[in-house]
mmCIF file of C-alpha atoms in Angstrom:
data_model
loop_
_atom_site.group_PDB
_atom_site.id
_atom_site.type_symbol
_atom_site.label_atom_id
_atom_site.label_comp_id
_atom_site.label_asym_id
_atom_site.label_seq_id
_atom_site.Cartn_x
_atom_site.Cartn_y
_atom_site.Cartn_z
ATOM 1 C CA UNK A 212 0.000 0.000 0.000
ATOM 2 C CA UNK A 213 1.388 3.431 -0.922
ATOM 3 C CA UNK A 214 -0.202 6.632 0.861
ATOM 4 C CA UNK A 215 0.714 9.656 -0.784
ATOM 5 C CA UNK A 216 0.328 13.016 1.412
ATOM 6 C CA UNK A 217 -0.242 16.373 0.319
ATOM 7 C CA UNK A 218 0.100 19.593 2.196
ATOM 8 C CA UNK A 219 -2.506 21.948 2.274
ATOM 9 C CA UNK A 220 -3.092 26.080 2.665
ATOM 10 C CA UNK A 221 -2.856 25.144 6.806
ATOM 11 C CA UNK A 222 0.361 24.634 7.807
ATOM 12 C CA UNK A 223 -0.813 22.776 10.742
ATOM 13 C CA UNK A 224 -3.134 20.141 8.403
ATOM 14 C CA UNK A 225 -1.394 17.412 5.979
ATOM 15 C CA UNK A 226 -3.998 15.480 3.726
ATOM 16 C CA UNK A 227 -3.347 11.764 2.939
ATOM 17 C CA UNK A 228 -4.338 9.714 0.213
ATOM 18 C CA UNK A 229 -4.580 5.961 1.021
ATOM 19 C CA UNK A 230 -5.048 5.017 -2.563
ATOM 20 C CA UNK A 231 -8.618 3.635 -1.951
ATOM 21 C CA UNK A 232 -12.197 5.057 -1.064
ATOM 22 C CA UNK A 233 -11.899 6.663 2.896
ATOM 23 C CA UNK A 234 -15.633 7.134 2.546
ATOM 24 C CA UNK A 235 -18.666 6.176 0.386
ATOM 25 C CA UNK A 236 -20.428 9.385 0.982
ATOM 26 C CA UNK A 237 -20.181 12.078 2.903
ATOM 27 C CA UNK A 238 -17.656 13.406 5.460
ATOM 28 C CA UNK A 239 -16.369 12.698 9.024
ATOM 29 C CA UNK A 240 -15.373 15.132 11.236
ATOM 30 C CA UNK A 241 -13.167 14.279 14.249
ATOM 31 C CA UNK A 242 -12.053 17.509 16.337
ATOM 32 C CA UNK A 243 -11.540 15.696 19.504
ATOM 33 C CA UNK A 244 -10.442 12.400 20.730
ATOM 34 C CA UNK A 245 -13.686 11.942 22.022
ATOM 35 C CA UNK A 246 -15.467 12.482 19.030
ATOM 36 C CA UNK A 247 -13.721 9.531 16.866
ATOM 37 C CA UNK A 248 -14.802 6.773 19.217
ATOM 38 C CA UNK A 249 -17.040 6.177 16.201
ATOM 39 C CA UNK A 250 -14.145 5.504 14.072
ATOM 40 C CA UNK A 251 -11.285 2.847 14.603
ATOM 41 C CA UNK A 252 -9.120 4.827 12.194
ATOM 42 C CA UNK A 253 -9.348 7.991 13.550
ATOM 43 C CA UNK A 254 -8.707 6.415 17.142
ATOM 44 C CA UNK A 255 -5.812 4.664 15.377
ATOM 45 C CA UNK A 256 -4.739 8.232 14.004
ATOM 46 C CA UNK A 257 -5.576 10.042 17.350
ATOM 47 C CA UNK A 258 -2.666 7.675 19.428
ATOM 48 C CA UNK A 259 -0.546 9.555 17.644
ATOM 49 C CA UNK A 260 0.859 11.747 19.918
ATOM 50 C CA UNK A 261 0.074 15.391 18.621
ATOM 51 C CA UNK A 262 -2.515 15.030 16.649
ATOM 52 C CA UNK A 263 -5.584 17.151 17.415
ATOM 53 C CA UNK A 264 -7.949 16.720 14.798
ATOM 54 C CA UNK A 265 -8.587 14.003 11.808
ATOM 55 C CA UNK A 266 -11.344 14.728 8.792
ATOM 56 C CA UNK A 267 -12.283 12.147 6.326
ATOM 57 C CA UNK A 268 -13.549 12.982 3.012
ATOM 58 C CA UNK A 269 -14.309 10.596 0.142
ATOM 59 C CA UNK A 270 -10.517 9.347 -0.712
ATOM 60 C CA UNK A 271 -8.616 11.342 1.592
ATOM 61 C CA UNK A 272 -7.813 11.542 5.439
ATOM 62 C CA UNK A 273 -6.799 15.183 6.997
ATOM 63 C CA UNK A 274 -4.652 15.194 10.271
ATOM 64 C CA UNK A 275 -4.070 18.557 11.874
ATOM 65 C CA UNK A 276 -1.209 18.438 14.270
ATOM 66 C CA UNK A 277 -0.454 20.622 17.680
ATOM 67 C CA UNK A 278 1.551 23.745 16.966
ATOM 68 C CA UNK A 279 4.356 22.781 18.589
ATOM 69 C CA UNK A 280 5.196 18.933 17.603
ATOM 70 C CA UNK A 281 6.999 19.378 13.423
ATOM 71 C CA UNK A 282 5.279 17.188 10.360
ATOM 72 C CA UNK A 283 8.791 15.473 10.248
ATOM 73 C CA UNK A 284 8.146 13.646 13.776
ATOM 74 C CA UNK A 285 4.814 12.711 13.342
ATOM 75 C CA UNK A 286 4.383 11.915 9.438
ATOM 76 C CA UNK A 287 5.673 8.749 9.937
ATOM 77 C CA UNK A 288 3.471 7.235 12.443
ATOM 78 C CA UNK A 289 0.335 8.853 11.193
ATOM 79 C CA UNK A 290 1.077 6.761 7.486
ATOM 80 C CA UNK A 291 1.807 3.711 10.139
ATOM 81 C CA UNK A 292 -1.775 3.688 11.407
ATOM 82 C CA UNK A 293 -3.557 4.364 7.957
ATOM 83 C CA UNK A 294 -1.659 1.639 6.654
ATOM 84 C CA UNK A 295 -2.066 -0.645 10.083
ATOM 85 C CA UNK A 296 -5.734 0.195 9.522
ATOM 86 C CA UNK A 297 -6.343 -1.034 5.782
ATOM 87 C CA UNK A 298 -4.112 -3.949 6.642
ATOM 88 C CA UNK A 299 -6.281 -4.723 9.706
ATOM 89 C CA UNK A 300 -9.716 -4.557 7.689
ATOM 90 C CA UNK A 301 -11.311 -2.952 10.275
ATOM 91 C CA UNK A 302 -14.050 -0.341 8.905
ATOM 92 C CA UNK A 303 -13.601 3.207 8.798
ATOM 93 C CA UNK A 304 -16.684 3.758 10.832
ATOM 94 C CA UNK A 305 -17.702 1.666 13.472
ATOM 95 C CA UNK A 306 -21.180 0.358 13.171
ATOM 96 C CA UNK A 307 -24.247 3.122 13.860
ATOM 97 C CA UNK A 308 -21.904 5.679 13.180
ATOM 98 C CA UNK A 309 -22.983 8.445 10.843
ATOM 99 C CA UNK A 310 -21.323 10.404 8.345
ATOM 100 C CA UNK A 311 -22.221 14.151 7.832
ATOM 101 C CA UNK A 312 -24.008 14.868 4.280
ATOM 102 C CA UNK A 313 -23.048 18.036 4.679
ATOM 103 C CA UNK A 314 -25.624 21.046 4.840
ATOM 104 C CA UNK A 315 -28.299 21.371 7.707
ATOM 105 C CA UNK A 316 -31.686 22.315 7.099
ATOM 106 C CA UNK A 317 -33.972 25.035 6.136
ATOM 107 C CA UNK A 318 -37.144 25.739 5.406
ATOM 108 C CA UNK A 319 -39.306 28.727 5.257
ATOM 109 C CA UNK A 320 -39.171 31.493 3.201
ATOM 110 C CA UNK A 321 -35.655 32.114 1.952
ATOM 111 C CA UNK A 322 -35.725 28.217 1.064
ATOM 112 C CA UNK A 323 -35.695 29.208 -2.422
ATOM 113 C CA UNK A 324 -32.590 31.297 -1.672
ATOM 114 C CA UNK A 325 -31.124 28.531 0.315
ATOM 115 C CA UNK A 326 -31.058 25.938 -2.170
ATOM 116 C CA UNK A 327 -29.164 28.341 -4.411
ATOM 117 C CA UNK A 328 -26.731 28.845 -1.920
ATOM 118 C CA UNK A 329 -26.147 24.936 -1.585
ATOM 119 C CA UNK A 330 -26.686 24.574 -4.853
ATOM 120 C CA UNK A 331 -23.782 26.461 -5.785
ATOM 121 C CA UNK A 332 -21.698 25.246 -2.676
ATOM 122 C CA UNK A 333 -21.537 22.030 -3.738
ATOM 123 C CA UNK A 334 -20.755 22.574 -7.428
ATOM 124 C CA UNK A 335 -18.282 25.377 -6.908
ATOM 125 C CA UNK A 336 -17.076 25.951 -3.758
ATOM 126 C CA UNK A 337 -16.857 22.224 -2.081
ATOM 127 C CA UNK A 338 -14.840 20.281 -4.886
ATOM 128 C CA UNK A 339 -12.291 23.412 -4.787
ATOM 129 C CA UNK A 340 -12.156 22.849 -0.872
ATOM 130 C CA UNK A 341 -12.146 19.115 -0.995
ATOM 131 C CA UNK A 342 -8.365 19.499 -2.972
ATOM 132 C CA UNK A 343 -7.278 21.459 0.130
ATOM 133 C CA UNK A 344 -8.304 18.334 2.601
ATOM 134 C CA UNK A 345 -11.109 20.189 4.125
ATOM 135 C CA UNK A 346 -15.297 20.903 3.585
ATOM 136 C CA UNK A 347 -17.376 24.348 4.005
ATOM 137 C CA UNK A 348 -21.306 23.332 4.489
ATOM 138 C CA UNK A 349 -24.230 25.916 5.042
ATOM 139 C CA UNK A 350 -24.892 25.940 8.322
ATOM 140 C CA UNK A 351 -27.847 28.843 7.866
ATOM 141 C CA UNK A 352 -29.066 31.945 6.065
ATOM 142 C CA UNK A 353 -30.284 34.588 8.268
ATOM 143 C CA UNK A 354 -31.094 38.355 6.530
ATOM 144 C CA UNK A 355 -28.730 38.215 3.404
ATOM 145 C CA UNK A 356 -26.161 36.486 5.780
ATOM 146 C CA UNK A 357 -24.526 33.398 4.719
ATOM 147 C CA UNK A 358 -23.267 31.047 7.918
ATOM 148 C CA UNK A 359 -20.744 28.631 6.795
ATOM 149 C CA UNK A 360 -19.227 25.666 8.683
ATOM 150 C CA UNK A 361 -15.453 24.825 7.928
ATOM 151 C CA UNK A 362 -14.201 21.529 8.665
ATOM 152 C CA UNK A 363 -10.797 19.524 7.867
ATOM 153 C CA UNK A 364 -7.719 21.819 6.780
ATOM 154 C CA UNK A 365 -10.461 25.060 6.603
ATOM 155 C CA UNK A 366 -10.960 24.960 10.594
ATOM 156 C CA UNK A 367 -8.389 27.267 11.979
ATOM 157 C CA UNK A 368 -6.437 27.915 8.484
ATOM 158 C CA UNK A 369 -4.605 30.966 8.100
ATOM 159 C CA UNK A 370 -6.111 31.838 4.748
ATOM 160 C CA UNK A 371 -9.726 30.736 5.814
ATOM 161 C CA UNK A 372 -11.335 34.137 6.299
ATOM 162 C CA UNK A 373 -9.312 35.355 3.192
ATOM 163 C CA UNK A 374 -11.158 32.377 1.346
ATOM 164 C CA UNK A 375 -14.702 33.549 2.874
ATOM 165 C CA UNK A 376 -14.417 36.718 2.163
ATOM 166 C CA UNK A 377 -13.438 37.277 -1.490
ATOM 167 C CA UNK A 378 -14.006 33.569 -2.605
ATOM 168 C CA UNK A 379 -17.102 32.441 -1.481
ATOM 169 C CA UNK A 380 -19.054 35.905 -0.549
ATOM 170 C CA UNK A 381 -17.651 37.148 -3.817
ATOM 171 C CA UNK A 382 -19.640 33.479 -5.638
ATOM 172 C CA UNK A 383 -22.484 33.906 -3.656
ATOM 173 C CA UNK A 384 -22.979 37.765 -4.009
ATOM 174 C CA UNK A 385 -22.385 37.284 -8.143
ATOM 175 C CA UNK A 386 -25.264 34.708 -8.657
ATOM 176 C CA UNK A 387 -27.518 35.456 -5.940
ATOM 177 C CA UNK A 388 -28.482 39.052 -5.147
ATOM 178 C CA UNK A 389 -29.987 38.556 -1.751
ATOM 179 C CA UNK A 390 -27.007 37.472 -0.012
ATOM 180 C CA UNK A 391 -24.958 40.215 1.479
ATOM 181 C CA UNK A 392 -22.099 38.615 3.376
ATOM 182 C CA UNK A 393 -21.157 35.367 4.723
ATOM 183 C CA UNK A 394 -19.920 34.582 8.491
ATOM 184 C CA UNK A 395 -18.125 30.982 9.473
ATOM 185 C CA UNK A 396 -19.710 29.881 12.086
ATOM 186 C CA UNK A 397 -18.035 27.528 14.561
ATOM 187 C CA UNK A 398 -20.332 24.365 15.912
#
């Protein structure tokens, strides 16, 4: 098996590529130890000393690492436990667990509005963020605000709000005329 690894616009967030489908749909979003109990591989990924978050998107895993521990001393254990993992045949996902689909609901009257928005998240913005090991998802649309959840190698990146701001507002603004700014929106 031969994982390839990519860096990413976060310094603190390497995205690897096992070669083979992470998962069948949707993503998984591990900020805490805690919250990958639901996953052996991100518990396998999580013994790795440093690591303080783990993301899984279709064909790729993102790690994001403590500040103060360097890629150099970690890389090499975190490709250990993918590898250990596929090797082990283990799932990804325990059984139960659920996978995010992405957007969260709305309905009333901006729901025309809103499916725009997603509409255009997920065939312009997402596929674009997916490359970077991360995933932006609606999170709600409130009076021409756009709220915006960032996951993977967007949570806490350096060039995150820079990507909000003129990226994404800049999209949204263009094709639909209602929205007047987005917001992230931590959850």
């Amino acid at each position: 098996m031969f994982i390839q690894t990519e860096s990413t616009p976060n310094p603190a967030t390497l995205k690897f590529l096992p070669g083979q489908t992470v998962l069948e749909a949707g993503t998984a979003d591990f900020p805490s130890t805690e919250a990958a109990q639901s996953s052996p591989l991100a518990q396998r990924i999580f013994a790795v000393n440093g690591v303080t978050g783990v993301f899984f998107g279709n064909d790729f895993v993102t790690v994001t690492k403590n500040d103060d521990i360097q890629w150099d001393h970690i890389k090499p254990a975190i490709l250990g436990a993918v590898m250990e993992h596929y090797q082990s045949g283990q799932p990804v996902m325990g059984a139960g667990a659920e996978t995010a689909s992405g957007h969260a609901e709305h309905s009333g009257e901006d729901s025309e509005i809103v499916n725009q928005i997603k509409e255009l998240l997920d065939s312009r913005v997402r596929p674009a963020v997916a490359q970077d090991g991360g995933d932006i998802t609606f999170h709600g649309f409130d009076r021409g605000v756009v709220y915006l959840h960032m996951q993977g190698a967007c949570a806490g990146c350096p060039s995150s709000t820079l990507t909000l701001k003129m990226g994404i507002e800049n999209l949204l603004r263009h094709y639909i005329p209602e929205v007047t700014e987005v917001r992230p929106v931590a959850v």
